[in-house]
XYZ file of N, CA, C and O in Angstrom:
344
model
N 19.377 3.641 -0.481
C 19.655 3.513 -1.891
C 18.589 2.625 -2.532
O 18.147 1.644 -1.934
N 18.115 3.033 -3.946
C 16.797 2.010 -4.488
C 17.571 1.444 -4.922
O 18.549 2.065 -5.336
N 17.527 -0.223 -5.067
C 17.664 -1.631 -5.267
C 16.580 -1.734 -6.521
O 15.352 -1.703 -6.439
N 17.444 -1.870 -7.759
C 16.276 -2.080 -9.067
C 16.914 -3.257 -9.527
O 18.144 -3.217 -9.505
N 16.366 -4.322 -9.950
C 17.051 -5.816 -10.208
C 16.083 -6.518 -11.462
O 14.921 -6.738 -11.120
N 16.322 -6.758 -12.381
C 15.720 -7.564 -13.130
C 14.923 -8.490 -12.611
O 15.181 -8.900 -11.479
N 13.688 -9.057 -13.396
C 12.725 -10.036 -12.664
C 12.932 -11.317 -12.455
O 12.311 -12.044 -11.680
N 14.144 -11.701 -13.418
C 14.973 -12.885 -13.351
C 15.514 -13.324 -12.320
O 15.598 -14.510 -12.000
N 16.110 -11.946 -11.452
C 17.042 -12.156 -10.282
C 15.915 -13.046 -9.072
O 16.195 -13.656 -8.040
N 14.722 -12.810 -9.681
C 13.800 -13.223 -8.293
C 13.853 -14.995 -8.370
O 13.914 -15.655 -7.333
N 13.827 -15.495 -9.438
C 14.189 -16.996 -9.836
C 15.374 -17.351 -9.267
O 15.585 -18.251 -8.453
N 16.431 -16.268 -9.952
C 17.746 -17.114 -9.894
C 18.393 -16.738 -8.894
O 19.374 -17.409 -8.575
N 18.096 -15.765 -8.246
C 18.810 -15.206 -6.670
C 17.883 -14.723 -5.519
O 18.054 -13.775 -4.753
N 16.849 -15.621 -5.591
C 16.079 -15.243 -4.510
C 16.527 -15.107 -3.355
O 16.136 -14.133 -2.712
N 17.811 -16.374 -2.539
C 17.774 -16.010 -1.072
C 18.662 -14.286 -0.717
O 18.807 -13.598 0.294
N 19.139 -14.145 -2.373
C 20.105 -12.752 -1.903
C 19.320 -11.672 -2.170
O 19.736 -10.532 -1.966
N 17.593 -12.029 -2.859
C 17.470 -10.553 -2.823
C 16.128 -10.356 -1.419
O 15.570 -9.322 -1.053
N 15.898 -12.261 -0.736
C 15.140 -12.044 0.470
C 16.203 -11.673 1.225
O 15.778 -10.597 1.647
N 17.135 -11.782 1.630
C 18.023 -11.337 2.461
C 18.085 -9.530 2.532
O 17.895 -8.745 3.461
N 18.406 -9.359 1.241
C 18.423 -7.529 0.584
C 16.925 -7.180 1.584
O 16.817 -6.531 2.624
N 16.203 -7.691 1.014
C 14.480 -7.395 1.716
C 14.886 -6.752 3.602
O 15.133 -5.760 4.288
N 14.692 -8.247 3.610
C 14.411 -8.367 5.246
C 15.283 -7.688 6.016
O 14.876 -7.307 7.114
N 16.744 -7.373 5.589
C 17.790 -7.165 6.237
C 17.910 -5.066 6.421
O 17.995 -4.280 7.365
N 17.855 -4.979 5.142
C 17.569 -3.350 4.948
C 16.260 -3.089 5.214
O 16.183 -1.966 5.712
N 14.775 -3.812 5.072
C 13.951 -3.480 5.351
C 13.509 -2.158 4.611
O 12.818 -1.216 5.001
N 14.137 -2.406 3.417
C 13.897 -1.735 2.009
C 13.157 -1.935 1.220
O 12.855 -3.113 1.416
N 12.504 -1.525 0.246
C 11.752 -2.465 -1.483
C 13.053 -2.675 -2.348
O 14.073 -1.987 -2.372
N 12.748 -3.770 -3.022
C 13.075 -3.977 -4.203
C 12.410 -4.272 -5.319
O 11.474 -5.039 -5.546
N 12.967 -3.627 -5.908
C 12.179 -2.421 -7.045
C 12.870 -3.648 -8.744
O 13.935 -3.607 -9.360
N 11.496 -4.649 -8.931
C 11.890 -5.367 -10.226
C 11.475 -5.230 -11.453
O 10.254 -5.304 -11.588
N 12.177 -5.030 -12.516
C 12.127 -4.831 -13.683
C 12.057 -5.906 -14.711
O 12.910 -6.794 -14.693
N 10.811 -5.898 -15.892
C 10.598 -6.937 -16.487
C 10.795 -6.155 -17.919
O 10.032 -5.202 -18.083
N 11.838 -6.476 -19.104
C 12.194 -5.681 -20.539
C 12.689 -4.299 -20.037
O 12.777 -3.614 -21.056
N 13.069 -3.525 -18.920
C 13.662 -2.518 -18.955
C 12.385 -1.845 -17.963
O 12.794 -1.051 -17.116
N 11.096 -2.055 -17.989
C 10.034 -1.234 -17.348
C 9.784 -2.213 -16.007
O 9.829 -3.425 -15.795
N 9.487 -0.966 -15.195
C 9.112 -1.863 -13.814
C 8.136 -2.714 -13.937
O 7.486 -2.666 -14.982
N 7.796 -3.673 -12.942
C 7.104 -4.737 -12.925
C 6.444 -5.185 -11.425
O 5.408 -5.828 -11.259
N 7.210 -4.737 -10.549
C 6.813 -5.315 -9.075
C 7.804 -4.887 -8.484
O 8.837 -4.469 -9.005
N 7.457 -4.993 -6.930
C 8.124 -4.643 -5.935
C 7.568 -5.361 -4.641
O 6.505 -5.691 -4.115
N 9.109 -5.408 -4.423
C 9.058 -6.576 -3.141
C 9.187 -6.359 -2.072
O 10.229 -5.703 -2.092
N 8.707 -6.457 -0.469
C 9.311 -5.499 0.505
C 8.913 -6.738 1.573
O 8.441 -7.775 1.108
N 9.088 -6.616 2.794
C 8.943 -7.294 3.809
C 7.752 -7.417 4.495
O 6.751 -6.837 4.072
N 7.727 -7.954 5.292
C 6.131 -8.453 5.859
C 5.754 -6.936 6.781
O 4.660 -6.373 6.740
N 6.895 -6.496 7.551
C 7.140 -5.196 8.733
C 6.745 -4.079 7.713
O 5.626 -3.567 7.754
N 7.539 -3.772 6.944
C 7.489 -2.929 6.116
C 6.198 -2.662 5.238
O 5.959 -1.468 5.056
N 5.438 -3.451 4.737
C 4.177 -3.410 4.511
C 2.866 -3.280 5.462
O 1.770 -2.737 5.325
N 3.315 -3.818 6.197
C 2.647 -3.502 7.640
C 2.476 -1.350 7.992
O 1.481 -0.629 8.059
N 4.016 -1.041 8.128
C 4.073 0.389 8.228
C 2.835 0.800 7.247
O 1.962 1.647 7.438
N 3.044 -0.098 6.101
C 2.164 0.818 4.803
C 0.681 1.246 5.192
O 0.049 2.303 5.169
N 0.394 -0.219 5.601
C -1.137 -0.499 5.651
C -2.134 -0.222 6.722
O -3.289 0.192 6.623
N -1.197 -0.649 8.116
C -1.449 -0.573 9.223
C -2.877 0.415 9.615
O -4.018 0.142 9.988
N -2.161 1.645 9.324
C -3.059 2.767 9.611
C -4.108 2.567 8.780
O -5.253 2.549 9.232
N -3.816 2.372 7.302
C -5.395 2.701 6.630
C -6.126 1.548 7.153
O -7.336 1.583 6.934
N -5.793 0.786 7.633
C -6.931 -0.586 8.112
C -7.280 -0.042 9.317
O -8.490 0.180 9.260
N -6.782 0.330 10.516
C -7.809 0.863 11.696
C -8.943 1.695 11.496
O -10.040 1.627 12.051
N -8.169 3.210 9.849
C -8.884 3.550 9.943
C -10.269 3.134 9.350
O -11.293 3.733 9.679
N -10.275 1.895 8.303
C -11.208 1.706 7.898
C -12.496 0.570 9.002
O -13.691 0.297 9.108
N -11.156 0.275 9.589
C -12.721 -0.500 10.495
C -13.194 0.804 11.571
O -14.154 0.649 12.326
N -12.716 1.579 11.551
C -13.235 2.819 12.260
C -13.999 3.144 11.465
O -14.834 3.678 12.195
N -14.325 3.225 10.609
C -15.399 3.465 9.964
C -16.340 2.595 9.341
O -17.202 3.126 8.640
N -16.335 1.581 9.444
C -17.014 0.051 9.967
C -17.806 -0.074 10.756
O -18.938 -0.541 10.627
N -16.999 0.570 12.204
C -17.862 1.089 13.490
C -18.786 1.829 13.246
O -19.941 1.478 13.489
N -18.421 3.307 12.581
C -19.465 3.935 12.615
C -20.121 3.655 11.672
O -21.302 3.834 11.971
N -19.970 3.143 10.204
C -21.066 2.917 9.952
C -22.678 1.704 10.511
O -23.832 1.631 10.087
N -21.888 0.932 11.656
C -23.082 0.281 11.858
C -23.880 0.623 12.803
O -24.886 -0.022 13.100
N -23.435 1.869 13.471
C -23.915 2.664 14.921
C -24.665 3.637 13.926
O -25.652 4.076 14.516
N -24.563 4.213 12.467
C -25.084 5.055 12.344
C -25.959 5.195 10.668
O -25.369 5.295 9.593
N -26.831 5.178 10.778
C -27.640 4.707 9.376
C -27.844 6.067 7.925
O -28.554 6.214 6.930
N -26.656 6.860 8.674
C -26.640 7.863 7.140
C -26.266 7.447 6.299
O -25.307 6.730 6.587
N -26.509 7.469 5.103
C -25.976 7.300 3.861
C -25.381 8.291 2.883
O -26.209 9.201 2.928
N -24.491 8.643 2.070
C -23.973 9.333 1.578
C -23.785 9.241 0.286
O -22.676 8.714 0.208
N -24.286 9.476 -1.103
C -24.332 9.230 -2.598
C -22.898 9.173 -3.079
O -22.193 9.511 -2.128
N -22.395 8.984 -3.799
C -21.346 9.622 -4.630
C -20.751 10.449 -4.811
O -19.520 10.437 -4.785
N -21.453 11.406 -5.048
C -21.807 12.993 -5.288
C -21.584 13.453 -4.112
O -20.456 13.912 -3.935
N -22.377 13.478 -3.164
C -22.363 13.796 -2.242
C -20.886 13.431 -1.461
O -20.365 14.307 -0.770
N -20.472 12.577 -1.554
C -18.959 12.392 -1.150
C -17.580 13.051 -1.739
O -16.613 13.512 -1.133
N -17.784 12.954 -2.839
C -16.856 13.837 -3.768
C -17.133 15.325 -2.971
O -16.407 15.734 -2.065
N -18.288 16.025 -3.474
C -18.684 17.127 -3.544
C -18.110 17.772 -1.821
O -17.698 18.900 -1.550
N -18.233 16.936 -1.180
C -17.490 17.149 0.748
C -15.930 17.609 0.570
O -15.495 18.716 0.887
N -14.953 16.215 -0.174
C -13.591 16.067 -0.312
C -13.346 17.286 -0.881
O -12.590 18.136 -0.411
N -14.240 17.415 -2.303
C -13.662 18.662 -3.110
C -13.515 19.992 -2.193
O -12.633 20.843 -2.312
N -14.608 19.982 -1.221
C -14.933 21.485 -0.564
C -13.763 21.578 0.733
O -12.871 22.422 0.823
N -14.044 20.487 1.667
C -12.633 20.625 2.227
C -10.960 20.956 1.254
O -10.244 21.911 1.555
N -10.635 20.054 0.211
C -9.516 20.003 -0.783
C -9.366 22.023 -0.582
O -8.620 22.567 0.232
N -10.283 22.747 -1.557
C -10.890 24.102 -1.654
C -10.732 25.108 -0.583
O -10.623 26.332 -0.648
N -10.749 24.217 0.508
C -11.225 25.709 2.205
C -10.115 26.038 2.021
O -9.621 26.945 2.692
């Protein structure tokens, strides 16, 4: 279930909405005048998020220092688009 809470609640009820966090291992989803504003989630749970895109970027860290091609802009787009296309 999404957990949407005013931004206030983070002041005035923090240990119940770190508890909400850590315990469901959910987001909570805060609202500042009626429009969202932030979202809060756990240390694990952000981890799931990120995890992968960080290996893969030092994987490509690796290769870029093993390998001295360079690639324009253009030239990068113009790859994504054509794979996106096949």
């Amino acid at each position: 279930m999404i957990n949407i809470r005013p931004v206030s609640d983070l002041r005035n009820k923090f240990p119940e909405i770190e508890e909400t966090v850590n315990q469901s291992n959910s987001p909570v989803f805060l609202t500042k005048n009626g429009h969202g504003a932030m979202v809060l989630m756990s240390i694990e749970h952000y981890s799931l998020l990120t995890d992968s895109i960080e290996r893969e970027l030092d994987y490509a860290d690796k290769i870029a220092e093993e390998n001295d091609t360079r690639y324009s802009h253009d030239e990068v787009f113009n790859r994504v688009r054509g794979r996106i296309h096949e």
